[in-house]
Short mmCIF file of C-alpha atoms and ligand atoms in Angstrom, two decimals:
data_model
loop_
_atom_site.label_atom_id
_atom_site.label_comp_id
_atom_site.label_asym_id
_atom_site.label_seq_id
_atom_site.Cartn_x
_atom_site.Cartn_y
_atom_site.Cartn_z
CA MET W 221 -34.51 6.45 5.07
CA THR W 222 -33.83 3.03 3.51
CA THR W 223 -30.83 1.11 4.92
CA GLU W 224 -28.73 -1.49 3.04
CA LYS W 225 -25.75 -3.51 4.11
CA ALA W 226 -22.49 -3.68 2.05
CA ASN W 227 -19.24 -5.33 2.53
CA VAL W 228 -16.90 -2.81 0.61
CA LEU W 229 -18.42 0.40 -0.53
CA ILE W 230 -16.35 2.34 -3.11
CA ILE W 231 -17.16 6.11 -3.54
CA GLY W 232 -16.15 7.53 -6.91
CA SER W 233 -15.67 6.19 -10.39
CA GLY W 234 -12.24 7.53 -11.73
CA PRO W 235 -9.26 5.32 -12.24
CA ALA W 236 -8.66 4.94 -8.38
CA GLY W 237 -12.33 3.70 -7.74
CA TYR W 238 -12.56 1.38 -10.72
CA THR W 239 -9.12 -0.19 -9.94
CA ALA W 240 -10.16 -0.59 -6.34
CA ALA W 241 -13.39 -2.19 -7.56
CA ILE W 242 -11.45 -4.64 -9.96
CA TYR W 243 -9.27 -5.88 -7.08
CA ALA W 244 -12.01 -6.03 -4.42
CA ALA W 245 -14.35 -7.80 -6.80
CA ARG W 246 -11.61 -10.42 -7.85
CA ALA W 247 -10.87 -11.01 -4.10
CA GLY W 248 -14.49 -11.89 -3.60
CA LEU W 249 -15.40 -8.77 -1.54
CA LYS W 250 -18.53 -8.00 -3.46
CA PRO W 251 -17.98 -4.25 -3.85
CA ILE W 252 -20.68 -1.69 -4.50
CA LEU W 253 -19.42 1.36 -6.34
CA TYR W 254 -21.28 4.60 -6.47
CA GLN W 255 -20.22 6.73 -9.54
CA GLY W 256 -20.79 10.16 -8.24
CA GLN W 257 -21.62 13.39 -10.06
CA GLN W 258 -19.35 12.70 -12.99
CA PRO W 259 -19.17 9.04 -13.88
CA GLY W 260 -15.62 8.31 -15.04
CA GLY W 261 -14.12 11.43 -13.26
CA GLN W 262 -11.84 13.97 -14.79
CA LEU W 263 -10.61 11.73 -17.54
CA THR W 264 -13.95 12.07 -19.17
CA ILE W 265 -13.10 15.63 -19.93
CA THR W 266 -9.79 14.96 -21.43
CA ASN W 267 -9.20 13.92 -25.03
CA ASP W 268 -6.31 11.65 -25.99
CA VAL W 269 -4.56 9.88 -23.10
CA GLU W 270 -1.12 8.93 -24.36
CA ASN W 271 0.72 8.26 -21.20
CA TYR W 272 -1.31 5.39 -19.78
CA PRO W 273 0.87 2.25 -20.13
CA GLY W 274 -0.87 -0.51 -22.20
CA TYR W 275 -2.42 1.69 -24.80
CA PRO W 276 0.47 2.05 -27.29
CA GLU W 277 -1.76 4.15 -29.70
CA GLY W 278 -3.19 6.21 -26.91
CA VAL W 279 -6.88 6.19 -26.03
CA MET W 280 -9.72 8.79 -25.56
CA GLY W 281 -10.19 9.54 -21.86
CA PRO W 282 -13.96 8.74 -22.03
CA GLN W 283 -13.19 5.36 -23.74
CA MET W 284 -10.57 4.43 -21.17
CA MET W 285 -13.02 4.94 -18.35
CA MET W 286 -15.53 2.80 -20.16
CA ASP W 287 -12.89 0.11 -20.34
CA PHE W 288 -12.20 0.43 -16.53
CA GLN W 289 -15.90 0.24 -15.92
CA LYS W 290 -16.40 -2.83 -18.05
CA GLN W 291 -13.50 -4.56 -16.38
CA ALA W 292 -14.82 -3.72 -12.92
CA GLU W 293 -18.19 -5.14 -13.96
CA ARG W 294 -16.83 -8.28 -15.48
CA PHE W 295 -15.78 -9.38 -11.90
CA GLY W 296 -19.12 -8.59 -10.48
CA THR W 297 -18.89 -5.08 -9.06
CA ASP W 298 -22.23 -3.59 -8.31
CA ILE W 299 -22.01 -0.20 -10.11
CA ARG W 300 -24.57 2.23 -9.40
CA HIS W 301 -25.53 5.88 -10.27
CA GLY W 302 -25.59 8.01 -7.10
CA LEU W 303 -23.85 10.61 -4.98
CA ALA W 304 -22.55 10.13 -1.49
CA THR W 305 -24.21 13.11 0.28
CA GLY W 306 -23.16 12.47 3.88
CA VAL W 307 -21.21 10.05 6.14
CA ASP W 308 -21.12 8.93 9.73
CA PHE W 309 -17.92 7.34 10.74
CA THR W 310 -18.51 7.42 14.53
CA SER W 311 -19.63 3.98 14.84
CA TYR W 312 -19.06 0.60 12.92
CA PRO W 313 -20.19 -0.42 10.41
CA HIS W 314 -19.51 2.90 8.59
CA LYS W 315 -22.66 4.69 7.36
CA VAL W 316 -22.68 6.51 3.98
CA THR W 317 -25.81 8.35 2.78
CA ILE W 318 -26.46 8.16 -0.97
CA ASP W 319 -28.54 10.85 -2.69
CA ASP W 320 -29.96 11.95 0.75
CA ASN W 321 -32.29 8.90 0.72
CA LEU W 322 -30.41 5.68 1.27
CA VAL W 323 -27.97 4.78 3.97
CA ILE W 324 -25.40 2.08 3.24
CA GLU W 325 -23.77 0.26 6.20
CA ALA W 326 -20.40 -0.71 4.97
CA ASN W 327 -17.75 -2.97 6.56
CA ALA W 328 -15.10 -1.04 4.65
CA VAL W 329 -15.14 2.25 2.80
CA ILE W 330 -12.95 3.31 -0.13
CA ILE W 331 -12.84 6.92 -0.81
CA SER W 332 -12.00 7.66 -4.46
CA THR W 333 -13.89 11.02 -4.90
CA GLY W 334 -11.13 12.68 -6.83
CA ALA W 335 -10.46 16.28 -7.13
CA SER W 336 -11.76 19.02 -9.58
CA ALA W 337 -9.57 21.52 -11.33
CA LYS W 338 -10.19 25.07 -10.47
CA TRP W 339 -11.21 27.13 -13.55
CA LEU W 340 -11.11 30.85 -14.36
CA ASN W 341 -14.81 30.70 -15.11
CA ILE W 342 -14.85 32.88 -18.18
CA PRO W 343 -17.01 32.13 -21.23
CA SER W 344 -14.06 31.57 -23.70
CA GLU W 345 -12.44 29.11 -21.37
CA GLU W 346 -15.52 26.92 -21.39
CA LYS W 347 -16.15 27.24 -25.12
CA LEU W 348 -12.48 26.25 -25.96
CA ASN W 349 -12.09 23.57 -23.25
CA GLY W 350 -10.59 20.54 -25.00
CA LYS W 351 -9.80 22.64 -28.00
CA GLY W 352 -6.54 24.11 -26.69
CA VAL W 353 -7.63 25.00 -23.16
CA SER W 354 -6.49 22.36 -20.65
CA ALA W 355 -6.05 22.01 -16.84
CA CYS W 356 -3.36 19.32 -17.20
CA ALA W 357 0.01 20.08 -18.89
CA VAL W 358 1.24 16.58 -18.34
CA CYS W 359 -1.87 15.24 -20.15
CA ASP W 360 -2.10 17.60 -23.05
CA GLY W 361 1.30 19.49 -23.45
CA PHE W 362 2.51 17.11 -25.93
CA PHE W 363 -0.22 18.32 -28.46
CA PHE W 364 1.62 21.73 -28.51
CA ARG W 365 5.07 20.59 -29.21
CA GLN W 366 7.20 23.40 -30.65
CA GLN W 367 4.39 25.86 -30.28
CA ASP W 368 3.68 28.90 -28.11
CA VAL W 369 1.52 28.36 -25.16
CA ALA W 370 0.35 30.26 -21.94
CA ILE W 371 -0.23 29.08 -18.53
CA VAL W 372 -2.04 30.81 -15.63
CA GLY W 373 -1.05 30.49 -12.00
CA GLY W 374 1.83 31.29 -9.64
CA GLY W 375 1.71 28.25 -7.39
CA ASP W 376 3.90 25.17 -7.36
CA THR W 377 1.73 23.43 -9.89
CA ALA W 378 1.87 26.23 -12.32
CA CYS W 379 5.69 26.40 -11.94
CA GLU W 380 5.95 22.60 -12.31
CA GLU W 381 3.65 22.54 -15.41
CA ALA W 382 5.40 25.57 -16.91
CA SER W 383 8.83 23.69 -16.51
CA TYR W 384 7.32 20.56 -18.07
CA LEU W 385 5.83 22.59 -21.05
CA SER W 386 9.10 24.44 -21.56
CA LYS W 387 10.71 21.12 -22.55
CA ILE W 388 8.15 20.54 -25.20
CA CYS W 389 6.89 23.91 -26.38
CA LYS W 390 8.76 26.73 -28.16
CA LYS W 391 7.76 29.39 -25.72
CA VAL W 392 5.74 29.43 -22.41
CA TYR W 393 4.09 32.57 -21.23
CA MET W 394 3.27 32.48 -17.53
CA LEU W 395 0.37 34.62 -16.42
CA VAL W 396 0.86 35.59 -12.79
CA ARG W 397 -1.88 37.91 -11.38
CA LYS W 398 0.29 39.49 -8.70
CA ASP W 399 3.93 40.88 -8.66
CA GLU W 400 4.99 37.87 -6.74
CA MET W 401 4.41 34.17 -6.90
CA ARG W 402 2.94 31.78 -4.19
CA ALA W 403 5.24 28.87 -5.29
CA SER W 404 8.15 27.67 -3.23
CA LYS W 405 11.53 29.55 -3.84
CA ILE W 406 13.12 26.62 -5.61
CA MET W 407 10.16 26.23 -8.05
CA GLN W 408 10.18 29.88 -8.73
CA SER W 409 13.93 30.00 -9.56
CA ARG W 410 13.51 26.96 -11.77
CA VAL W 411 10.94 28.97 -14.03
CA LEU W 412 12.84 32.23 -13.74
CA ASN W 413 15.90 30.53 -14.96
CA THR W 414 14.40 28.85 -17.84
CA PRO W 415 15.06 30.85 -21.06
CA ASN W 416 11.78 29.93 -23.05
CA ILE W 417 9.45 30.75 -19.97
CA GLU W 418 8.58 34.46 -19.84
CA ILE W 419 6.72 35.40 -16.72
CA LEU W 420 4.17 38.20 -17.23
CA TRP W 421 3.52 39.68 -13.69
CA ASN W 422 0.30 41.52 -12.73
CA SER W 423 -1.34 39.65 -15.68
CA GLU W 424 -4.86 38.50 -15.83
CA THR W 425 -6.61 36.53 -18.67
CA ASP W 426 -9.00 39.03 -20.18
CA GLU W 427 -10.26 36.46 -22.83
CA ILE W 428 -8.96 33.29 -24.63
CA LEU W 429 -9.21 34.03 -28.34
CA GLY W 430 -10.30 31.68 -31.13
CA GLU W 431 -13.56 30.04 -32.44
CA ASP W 432 -12.92 26.38 -32.85
CA GLU W 433 -9.38 26.21 -31.47
CA VAL W 434 -7.23 28.60 -29.38
CA THR W 435 -5.42 31.13 -31.32
CA GLY W 436 -4.35 33.54 -28.69
CA VAL W 437 -5.09 35.17 -25.27
CA ARG W 438 -5.91 38.74 -24.47
CA VAL W 439 -3.95 39.68 -21.43
CA PHE W 440 -4.93 42.47 -18.93
CA ASN W 441 -2.17 44.09 -17.02
CA ASN W 442 -3.74 45.16 -13.72
CA LYS W 443 -0.98 47.64 -12.89
CA THR W 444 -0.89 49.59 -16.27
CA ASN W 445 -4.58 48.93 -17.15
CA GLU W 446 -3.19 47.91 -20.52
CA LYS W 447 -4.77 45.07 -22.67
CA TYR W 448 -2.89 43.30 -25.34
CA GLU W 449 -2.93 39.92 -27.38
CA LEU W 450 -0.59 37.21 -27.59
CA PRO W 451 -0.68 34.53 -30.21
CA ILE W 452 -0.68 31.04 -28.71
CA SER W 453 -2.16 27.76 -29.43
CA GLY W 454 -2.45 26.17 -26.01
CA PHE W 455 -3.75 27.67 -22.95
CA PHE W 456 -3.25 25.90 -19.52
CA VAL W 457 -4.99 26.64 -16.26
CA ALA W 458 -3.02 25.76 -13.18
CA ILE W 459 -4.68 27.71 -10.40
CA GLY W 460 -5.22 24.82 -8.00
CA HIS W 461 -7.41 21.77 -7.54
CA LYS W 462 -10.15 21.17 -4.96
CA PRO W 463 -10.49 17.66 -3.70
CA ASN W 464 -14.01 16.44 -3.51
CA THR W 465 -13.86 15.60 0.14
CA ASP W 466 -16.20 18.02 1.83
CA ILE W 467 -18.51 15.38 3.25
CA PHE W 468 -15.59 13.70 5.19
CA THR W 469 -14.45 16.80 6.92
CA ASP W 470 -15.87 16.05 10.35
CA TYR W 471 -14.34 12.60 10.46
CA LEU W 472 -11.13 12.40 8.52
CA ASP W 473 -7.67 14.02 8.95
CA MET W 474 -7.03 16.26 6.14
CA ASP W 475 -4.53 18.99 5.14
CA ASP W 476 -5.53 22.69 4.87
CA ALA W 477 -6.53 22.25 1.30
CA GLY W 478 -8.91 19.22 2.19
CA TYR W 479 -6.73 16.36 0.87
CA VAL W 480 -7.33 13.34 2.96
CA ARG W 481 -4.22 12.32 4.95
CA THR W 482 -3.31 8.64 4.65
CA VAL W 483 -0.69 6.70 6.58
CA PRO W 484 2.47 6.84 4.35
CA GLY W 485 2.80 3.97 2.06
CA THR W 486 -0.84 2.89 2.68
CA SER W 487 -4.25 4.04 1.86
CA LYS W 488 -5.33 3.96 5.63
CA THR W 489 -7.07 7.03 7.01
CA ASN W 490 -7.30 7.79 10.71
CA VAL W 491 -10.63 5.94 10.74
CA GLU W 492 -10.38 2.06 10.85
CA GLY W 493 -11.82 0.54 7.87
CA VAL W 494 -11.86 3.79 5.75
CA PHE W 495 -9.42 3.94 2.96
CA ALA W 496 -8.53 6.79 0.51
CA CYS W 497 -7.03 6.64 -2.87
CA GLY W 498 -6.57 8.76 -6.03
CA ASP W 499 -6.65 12.52 -6.15
CA ALA W 500 -8.76 12.85 -3.01
CA GLN W 501 -5.53 12.09 -1.06
CA ASP W 502 -2.81 13.08 -3.68
CA LYS W 503 -1.88 16.67 -4.56
CA ILE W 504 1.47 15.92 -5.89
CA TYR W 505 1.24 13.30 -8.81
CA ARG W 506 -2.56 13.44 -9.88
CA GLN W 507 -2.09 11.04 -12.84
CA ALA W 508 -4.43 8.28 -14.07
CA VAL W 509 -1.68 5.64 -13.52
CA THR W 510 -0.84 6.83 -9.98
CA ALA W 511 -4.56 7.06 -9.11
CA ALA W 512 -5.06 3.40 -10.34
CA GLY W 513 -2.10 2.19 -8.40
CA SER W 514 -3.46 3.79 -5.20
CA GLY W 515 -6.86 2.26 -5.87
CA CYS W 516 -5.22 -1.12 -5.84
CA MET W 517 -3.49 -0.36 -2.58
CA ALA W 518 -6.93 0.61 -1.01
CA ALA W 519 -8.56 -2.71 -2.26
CA LEU W 520 -5.65 -4.69 -0.79
CA ASP W 521 -5.72 -2.75 2.46
CA ALA W 522 -9.52 -3.20 2.80
CA GLU W 523 -9.11 -6.95 2.02
CA ARG W 524 -6.55 -7.23 4.92
CA PHE W 525 -8.65 -5.17 7.23
CA LEU W 526 -11.72 -7.40 6.63
CA SER W 527 -9.75 -10.54 7.04
CA ALA W 528 -8.42 -9.36 10.34
CA LYS W 529 -11.88 -8.25 11.50
CA GLU W 530 -13.33 -11.62 10.66
CA MET W 531 -10.57 -13.44 12.55
CA GLU W 532 -11.30 -11.09 15.53
CA LEU W 533 -14.98 -12.06 15.40
CA ALA W 534 -14.22 -15.78 15.04
CA GLU W 535 -11.95 -15.56 18.15
CA VAL W 536 -14.72 -13.89 20.15
CA THR W 537 -17.07 -16.51 19.08
CA ASN W 538 -14.86 -19.37 20.03
CA SER W 539 -13.74 -17.96 23.36
P1 LIG L 66 -2.09 27.11 -5.01
O1 LIG L 66 -3.31 27.38 -4.35
O2 LIG L 66 -0.68 26.86 -4.16
O3 LIG L 66 -1.71 28.24 -6.08
C1 LIG L 66 -2.71 28.67 -7.02
C2 LIG L 66 -2.14 29.85 -7.76
O4 LIG L 66 -3.06 30.18 -8.77
C3 LIG L 66 -1.74 31.02 -6.98
O5 LIG L 66 -0.59 31.70 -7.58
C4 LIG L 66 -2.98 31.89 -7.23
O6 LIG L 66 -2.59 33.30 -7.09
C5 LIG L 66 -3.34 31.53 -8.61
N1 LIG L 66 -4.76 31.83 -8.78
C6 LIG L 66 -5.86 31.43 -8.06
N2 LIG L 66 -7.02 31.72 -8.67
C7 LIG L 66 -6.69 32.46 -9.75
C8 LIG L 66 -7.33 33.14 -10.71
N3 LIG L 66 -8.75 33.07 -10.77
N4 LIG L 66 -6.78 33.81 -11.70
C9 LIG L 66 -5.34 33.77 -11.81
N5 LIG L 66 -4.57 33.21 -10.90
C10 LIG L 66 -5.21 32.55 -9.84
O7 LIG L 66 -2.29 25.76 -5.99
P2 LIG L 66 -1.20 24.75 -6.49
O8 LIG L 66 -2.05 23.80 -7.37
O9 LIG L 66 -0.12 25.44 -7.36
O10 LIG L 66 -0.69 24.03 -5.28
C11 LIG L 66 -1.58 23.28 -4.35
C12 LIG L 66 -0.70 22.67 -3.24
O11 LIG L 66 -0.14 21.63 -3.79
C13 LIG L 66 0.40 23.54 -2.62
O12 LIG L 66 0.44 23.36 -1.28
C14 LIG L 66 1.53 23.19 -3.44
O13 LIG L 66 2.67 23.44 -2.70
C15 LIG L 66 1.36 21.72 -3.60
N6 LIG L 66 2.07 21.32 -4.73
C16 LIG L 66 3.36 20.68 -4.56
C17 LIG L 66 4.18 20.13 -5.65
C18 LIG L 66 5.48 19.61 -5.25
O14 LIG L 66 5.69 19.56 -4.14
N7 LIG L 66 6.13 19.06 -6.29
C19 LIG L 66 3.72 20.26 -6.88
C20 LIG L 66 2.34 20.96 -6.99
C21 LIG L 66 1.75 21.37 -6.04
P3 LIG L 66 -2.49 34.24 -5.82
O15 LIG L 66 -1.23 33.86 -5.20
O16 LIG L 66 -2.53 35.62 -6.37
O17 LIG L 66 -3.78 33.85 -5.07
#
C-alpha cells in the first residue's frame, strides 16, 4: 500500500466539500479533495437550482457544481478522483485509505460525504427521475405550482415536504403505506389539518405513469387490494436519506441513522482534527446553501486546529 502525507484532506465533493476546499486553499492549507463516487454530489441529479443565492436566473445543478469545483481549483485545491474506502482514526496523523490502495496520512480531515436519498426502486421512478420525479420538494416543488402532486412517506420529512408543497401546489396526495404515520404528532397534525393535503392510508406506489413526464400515479391499496390511478404532474419521494458515513462507524459518534454528531455550533467531531459538514451531519436542513455554510465552518475549524497544533509543537521544540 502506498502512503502519502497531506495537510488537510477533504472527503466528498458536494457544496460542503468544495466550500471547505475554497476556504482551506485560500488559507494556504493546501487541501487535497477526493471527489467520491458521485463527483458534485446530489446536486448533479437535480435540474434547475433556483434557491441558491447569487444566481438570480437560477442555475442547473451540475453547472453549479462545476462552478464550485473551478473556484476550489483556482486557489490550488488538489482535486482527485477516488473514493475513501476506509479510515483509521486511532492515531495521529489520521489515516484515510483511498480506493483500497493508497493511504493518506492527514493532519486534519474534513468529512463531506453527503447523504443519498432513498428511492422506491421501481422502474418508472428511475425512468422519470428529473422529469417530474424528485426526492426534494424544496428544490423542485416550485415547478409544480398550482398543479396536483403526490408525495410518498409518513415520516417527518414527508410531512414537512407535504406542508411545503401544499403552499405551492393545488393538491397534495400523501401516500402512506401503513394506517399510521411515523412522523411526530405535531407534524402529523399539521398535514392532517391542511385542507389541500389528502392522506391516502395503506397506499403503495404501484407505478408512476407517463412517458417523458409524469402524468399520474397508480396507487395500490394494500388493505382492499384495489388499484387506481390519480392524475398528477409531480411525484415526490420522501422515505428517508442515508448518510454516506459507513466507513466512519467505528470511530465517530453518530446518531441511530448514521449522521455524524458534531459539537453544536461547530463542525468538530469526537475525534480531534476530524471535522464533519454538509448532509453527512445534517438531517434537518439538507440544502446546498446550508451545506456550503457548514463546509466553510469545517475549513475554519480545521485551520484553527492546525494553528493550535503548530503552536503546541513549537512550544515542545523550544522547551
Ligand atoms: P423516516 O425514516 O423517519 O421515515 C421514513 C418514512 O418513509 C416512513 O413513514 C416509512 O414508512 C416510509 N417508507 C420507507 N420506505 C418506504 C417505501 N419503500 N415505500 C413507502 N414508504 C416508505 O425518515 P425521515 O426522512 O422522515 O426522517 C429521518 C429523521 O430525520 C427522523 O428522525 C426525523 O424525525 C428527522 N427529521 C426531523 C425534522 C425536523 O425535526 N424538522 C425534519 C425531517 C426529518 P414506515 O413507517 O411504514 O416504515
